[in-house]
Amino acid sequence: MRTAVTGGAGFLGSHLCAALLERGAHVVCLDNFVTSEPANLTGIRDHPRFELIDTDVSQAAWVGGPLDAVIHLACPASPTDYLRLPVETMRVGSSGTEHALDLAAKKGARFVLASTSEVYGDPLQHPQREDYWGNVNPVGPRSVYDESKRYAEALTCAYRNSYRVDTGIVRIFNSYGPRMRPNDGRAIPTFAWQALSGRPITVAGDGSQTRSLCYVDDTIRGLLAMATTSYPGPVNIGSAEEITVLHLAELVRQATGSRSEIVFVDLPENDPLVRRPDISRARQALGWEPSVSLADGLARTLPWFAELWAGRNGHTRG
Ligand code: NAD
């Protein structure tokens, strides 16, 4: 088994590459590090079955030799990143996806697109099933991400129908775990960093908006399950456990033993108010469901942030 992972140096990508190596696969990672740290690859970079190609997949995505699967993760994924890189985000969703699909087509490989719950926008149906078409503002600030993923899904279907490429689409809901960047703007890293540094924990709006948070190992199992079937999807991959953002902030504060106060800030424009996947299809088609509770996932994640914080600040918290 030889698998190409675009965006393989990112948060999800680095965990995916490691999981593939553990399963005995050869892994070719294509990444330009636009939103990731090379340190994410520490531990696998020198692995004999791991190869890194430093490339912008919006320009080209070529790998010599045979491939069984192309898993396309390359894309700025956090709001901070895609708002900073709007055109690059559109390009990697369009040209980058096209190059990754061409690569799969030429190699006769399975192609898996890492799409997102953001294709549902601010959903009018709850929980979100895959047959819901979504509620996206095409000219809102988040549209660069949402629409590039919607385009990527459409292009994936076009390659499947016109060129008979074996494709699969997963719609990933919020995932978390070690190696998220503290400043990436997503809830858990933000709260963890604020709690660890004793600064106020900033909750958007009144904190009653909900999220469903899936531990990274579960997300990776879902991606791998999709890579090893011929099921086209789309399939939701996420946790069905829903939590308000305020409750999440309280959990993080408690688990880190922080005395930070919780303060309320403006809700970003077009921020979804509810978010929870219906995962019946994943259960049926992939035999997949999450196995790590939020409490366990936080217990595996927060010590990683604490270590990072201590490392950057030159001491351990007392
Ligand atoms: P990330 O930013 O940590 O990783 C993305 C990786 O893609 C980075 O290593 C980045 O350098 C690379 N990249 C971006 N543009 C590139 C380009 N043009 N050429 C080559 N490499 C490029 O993000 P992540 O959280 O690991 O997300 C990975 C994928 O999963 C993304 O496609 C994202 O949309 C999707 N996803 C993630 C989540 C989540 O909760 N993490 C949720 C839904 C969907």
Tab-separated table of C-alpha atoms in Angstrom, residues 14-190:
chain	number	residue	atom	x	y	z
A	14	SER	CA	0.494	14.363	10.434
A	15	HIS	CA	-1.705	12.045	12.518
A	16	LEU	CA	-2.935	10.377	9.326
A	17	CYS	CA	0.610	9.832	8.000
A	18	ALA	CA	1.638	8.310	11.340
A	19	ALA	CA	-1.420	6.023	11.351
A	20	LEU	CA	-0.703	4.880	7.786
A	21	LEU	CA	2.924	4.118	8.662
A	22	GLU	CA	1.750	2.147	11.698
A	23	ARG	CA	-0.427	0.076	9.351
A	24	GLY	CA	2.599	-0.748	7.206
A	25	ALA	CA	1.890	1.647	4.319
A	26	HIS	CA	4.372	3.726	2.353
A	27	VAL	CA	3.440	7.394	2.689
A	28	VAL	CA	4.178	10.316	0.397
A	29	CYS	CA	3.348	13.638	2.066
A	30	LEU	CA	2.834	16.688	-0.173
A	31	ASP	CA	2.828	19.951	1.744
A	32	ASN	CA	4.068	23.531	1.437
A	33	PHE	CA	3.842	24.239	5.215
A	34	VAL	CA	1.662	27.293	4.645
A	35	THR	CA	-0.314	26.558	7.818
A	36	SER	CA	1.794	23.954	9.574
A	37	GLU	CA	5.038	23.440	11.422
A	38	PRO	CA	7.706	21.013	10.157
A	39	ALA	CA	7.879	19.890	13.812
A	40	ASN	CA	4.578	18.067	13.235
A	41	LEU	CA	6.579	15.494	11.289
A	42	THR	CA	9.083	14.870	14.082
A	43	GLY	CA	8.991	11.160	14.727
A	44	ILE	CA	8.006	10.148	11.204
A	45	ARG	CA	10.251	12.296	9.011
A	46	ASP	CA	13.105	9.780	9.069
A	47	HIS	CA	10.872	6.738	8.772
A	48	PRO	CA	12.082	4.536	5.890
A	49	ARG	CA	8.576	4.344	4.416
A	50	PHE	CA	7.955	8.111	4.629
A	51	GLU	CA	8.673	10.591	1.840
A	52	LEU	CA	8.120	14.355	1.935
A	53	ILE	CA	7.542	16.471	-1.168
A	54	ASP	CA	7.611	20.189	-0.399
A	55	THR	CA	5.192	21.529	-2.991
A	56	ASP	CA	2.218	23.822	-3.471
A	57	VAL	CA	-0.467	21.439	-4.757
A	58	SER	CA	-2.327	24.398	-6.276
A	59	GLN	CA	0.592	24.529	-8.742
A	60	ALA	CA	1.299	20.821	-9.172
A	61	ALA	CA	0.849	17.490	-7.423
A	62	TRP	CA	3.038	14.795	-8.894
A	63	VAL	CA	4.382	11.634	-7.303
A	64	GLY	CA	6.556	9.073	-9.087
A	65	GLY	CA	5.778	5.361	-8.793
A	66	PRO	CA	2.547	3.553	-8.002
A	67	LEU	CA	-0.125	4.806	-5.583
A	68	ASP	CA	-3.154	3.034	-4.111
A	69	ALA	CA	-4.747	6.106	-2.611
A	70	VAL	CA	-4.584	9.901	-2.659
A	71	ILE	CA	-6.020	11.530	0.455
A	72	HIS	CA	-6.495	15.235	-0.174
A	73	LEU	CA	-6.249	17.276	3.009
A	74	ALA	CA	-4.268	20.298	1.790
A	75	CYS	CA	-6.218	23.450	2.652
A	76	PRO	CA	-5.982	26.183	5.276
A	77	ALA	CA	-8.595	24.922	7.728
A	78	SER	CA	-8.859	27.260	10.688
A	79	PRO	CA	-10.808	30.527	10.340
A	80	THR	CA	-7.675	32.492	11.246
A	81	ASP	CA	-5.800	30.847	8.367
A	82	TYR	CA	-8.403	31.026	5.630
A	83	LEU	CA	-9.291	34.619	6.456
A	84	ARG	CA	-5.555	35.443	6.198
A	85	LEU	CA	-5.181	33.364	2.997
A	86	PRO	CA	-8.497	33.778	1.148
A	87	VAL	CA	-7.236	33.435	-2.434
A	88	GLU	CA	-4.848	30.589	-1.570
A	89	THR	CA	-7.768	28.794	0.075
A	90	MET	CA	-9.890	29.116	-3.062
A	91	ARG	CA	-6.951	27.965	-5.207
A	92	VAL	CA	-6.193	24.866	-3.196
A	93	GLY	CA	-9.900	23.956	-3.152
A	94	SER	CA	-10.097	24.351	-6.926
A	95	SER	CA	-6.718	23.845	-8.699
A	96	GLY	CA	-5.254	21.882	-5.768
A	97	THR	CA	-8.194	19.480	-5.782
A	98	GLU	CA	-7.982	19.157	-9.563
A	99	HIS	CA	-4.273	18.287	-9.383
A	100	ALA	CA	-4.876	15.746	-6.623
A	101	LEU	CA	-7.735	14.200	-8.632
A	102	ASP	CA	-5.532	14.054	-11.752
A	103	LEU	CA	-2.867	12.299	-9.718
A	104	ALA	CA	-5.395	9.690	-8.528
A	105	ALA	CA	-6.771	9.295	-12.069
A	106	LYS	CA	-3.315	8.712	-13.579
A	107	LYS	CA	-2.348	6.206	-10.886
A	108	GLY	CA	-5.697	4.394	-10.847
A	109	ALA	CA	-5.786	5.221	-7.125
A	110	ARG	CA	-8.649	5.732	-4.709
A	111	PHE	CA	-9.203	9.477	-4.042
A	112	VAL	CA	-10.536	10.755	-0.724
A	113	LEU	CA	-11.535	14.397	-0.300
A	114	ALA	CA	-11.402	15.869	3.199
A	115	SER	CA	-14.452	18.071	2.984
A	116	THR	CA	-16.041	19.793	5.929
A	117	SER	CA	-19.183	20.360	7.938
A	118	GLU	CA	-18.807	23.970	6.748
A	119	VAL	CA	-20.485	22.918	3.480
A	120	TYR	CA	-23.692	23.024	5.564
A	121	GLY	CA	-22.984	26.678	6.434
A	122	ASP	CA	-25.215	28.000	9.199
A	123	PRO	CA	-27.515	24.964	9.017
A	124	LEU	CA	-31.293	25.182	9.006
A	125	GLN	CA	-31.518	21.433	9.651
A	126	HIS	CA	-30.284	19.894	12.855
A	127	PRO	CA	-28.533	17.528	13.179
A	128	GLN	CA	-26.995	17.691	9.710
A	129	ARG	CA	-27.540	14.731	7.392
A	130	GLU	CA	-25.558	14.289	4.203
A	131	ASP	CA	-28.631	14.914	2.040
A	132	TYR	CA	-28.984	18.452	3.447
A	133	TRP	CA	-27.723	20.992	0.888
A	134	GLY	CA	-26.663	23.624	3.376
A	135	ASN	CA	-27.082	27.318	4.050
A	136	VAL	CA	-23.934	29.112	2.931
A	137	ASN	CA	-23.570	32.833	2.283
A	138	PRO	CA	-21.484	32.862	-0.927
A	139	VAL	CA	-20.209	36.405	-0.325
A	140	GLY	CA	-19.730	36.217	3.455
A	141	PRO	CA	-16.274	36.261	5.057
A	142	ARG	CA	-16.205	32.470	5.516
A	143	SER	CA	-17.269	31.762	1.938
A	144	VAL	CA	-13.693	31.256	0.690
A	145	TYR	CA	-13.495	28.096	2.771
A	146	ASP	CA	-17.086	26.880	2.504
A	147	GLU	CA	-17.428	27.472	-1.222
A	148	SER	CA	-14.003	26.095	-2.114
A	149	LYS	CA	-14.961	22.864	-0.346
A	150	ARG	CA	-18.368	22.805	-2.060
A	151	TYR	CA	-16.573	23.270	-5.396
A	152	ALA	CA	-14.073	20.536	-4.441
A	153	GLU	CA	-16.975	18.152	-3.722
A	154	ALA	CA	-18.594	18.964	-7.088
A	155	LEU	CA	-15.279	18.469	-8.915
A	156	THR	CA	-14.761	15.142	-7.140
A	157	CYS	CA	-18.213	13.991	-8.331
A	158	ALA	CA	-17.415	15.185	-11.875
A	159	TYR	CA	-14.186	13.123	-11.960
A	160	ARG	CA	-16.075	10.118	-10.629
A	161	ASN	CA	-18.832	10.433	-13.233
A	162	SER	CA	-16.754	11.508	-16.234
A	163	TYR	CA	-13.400	9.794	-15.674
A	164	ARG	CA	-14.487	6.862	-13.471
A	165	VAL	CA	-12.078	7.807	-10.701
A	166	ASP	CA	-12.789	5.848	-7.508
A	167	THR	CA	-13.627	8.767	-5.214
A	168	GLY	CA	-14.908	9.253	-1.688
A	169	ILE	CA	-15.953	12.403	0.158
A	170	VAL	CA	-15.835	12.760	3.933
A	171	ARG	CA	-17.318	15.790	5.641
A	172	ILE	CA	-15.255	16.266	8.761
A	173	PHE	CA	-16.803	18.044	11.739
A	174	ASN	CA	-14.684	19.856	14.336
A	175	SER	CA	-11.785	17.656	15.269
A	176	TYR	CA	-9.263	18.292	18.040
A	177	GLY	CA	-6.163	16.854	19.616
A	178	PRO	CA	-2.420	17.327	20.033
A	179	ARG	CA	-0.576	19.389	17.374
A	180	MET	CA	-3.289	21.979	16.874
A	181	ARG	CA	-1.646	25.392	16.874
A	182	PRO	CA	-2.467	27.499	19.954
A	183	ASN	CA	-3.159	30.569	17.811
A	184	ASP	CA	-5.235	28.896	15.090
A	185	GLY	CA	-8.455	30.476	16.329
A	186	ARG	CA	-10.324	27.226	16.969
A	187	ALA	CA	-12.104	26.850	20.293
A	188	ILE	CA	-10.054	24.205	22.116
A	189	PRO	CA	-6.561	25.598	21.373
A	190	THR	CA	-7.751	29.138	22.103
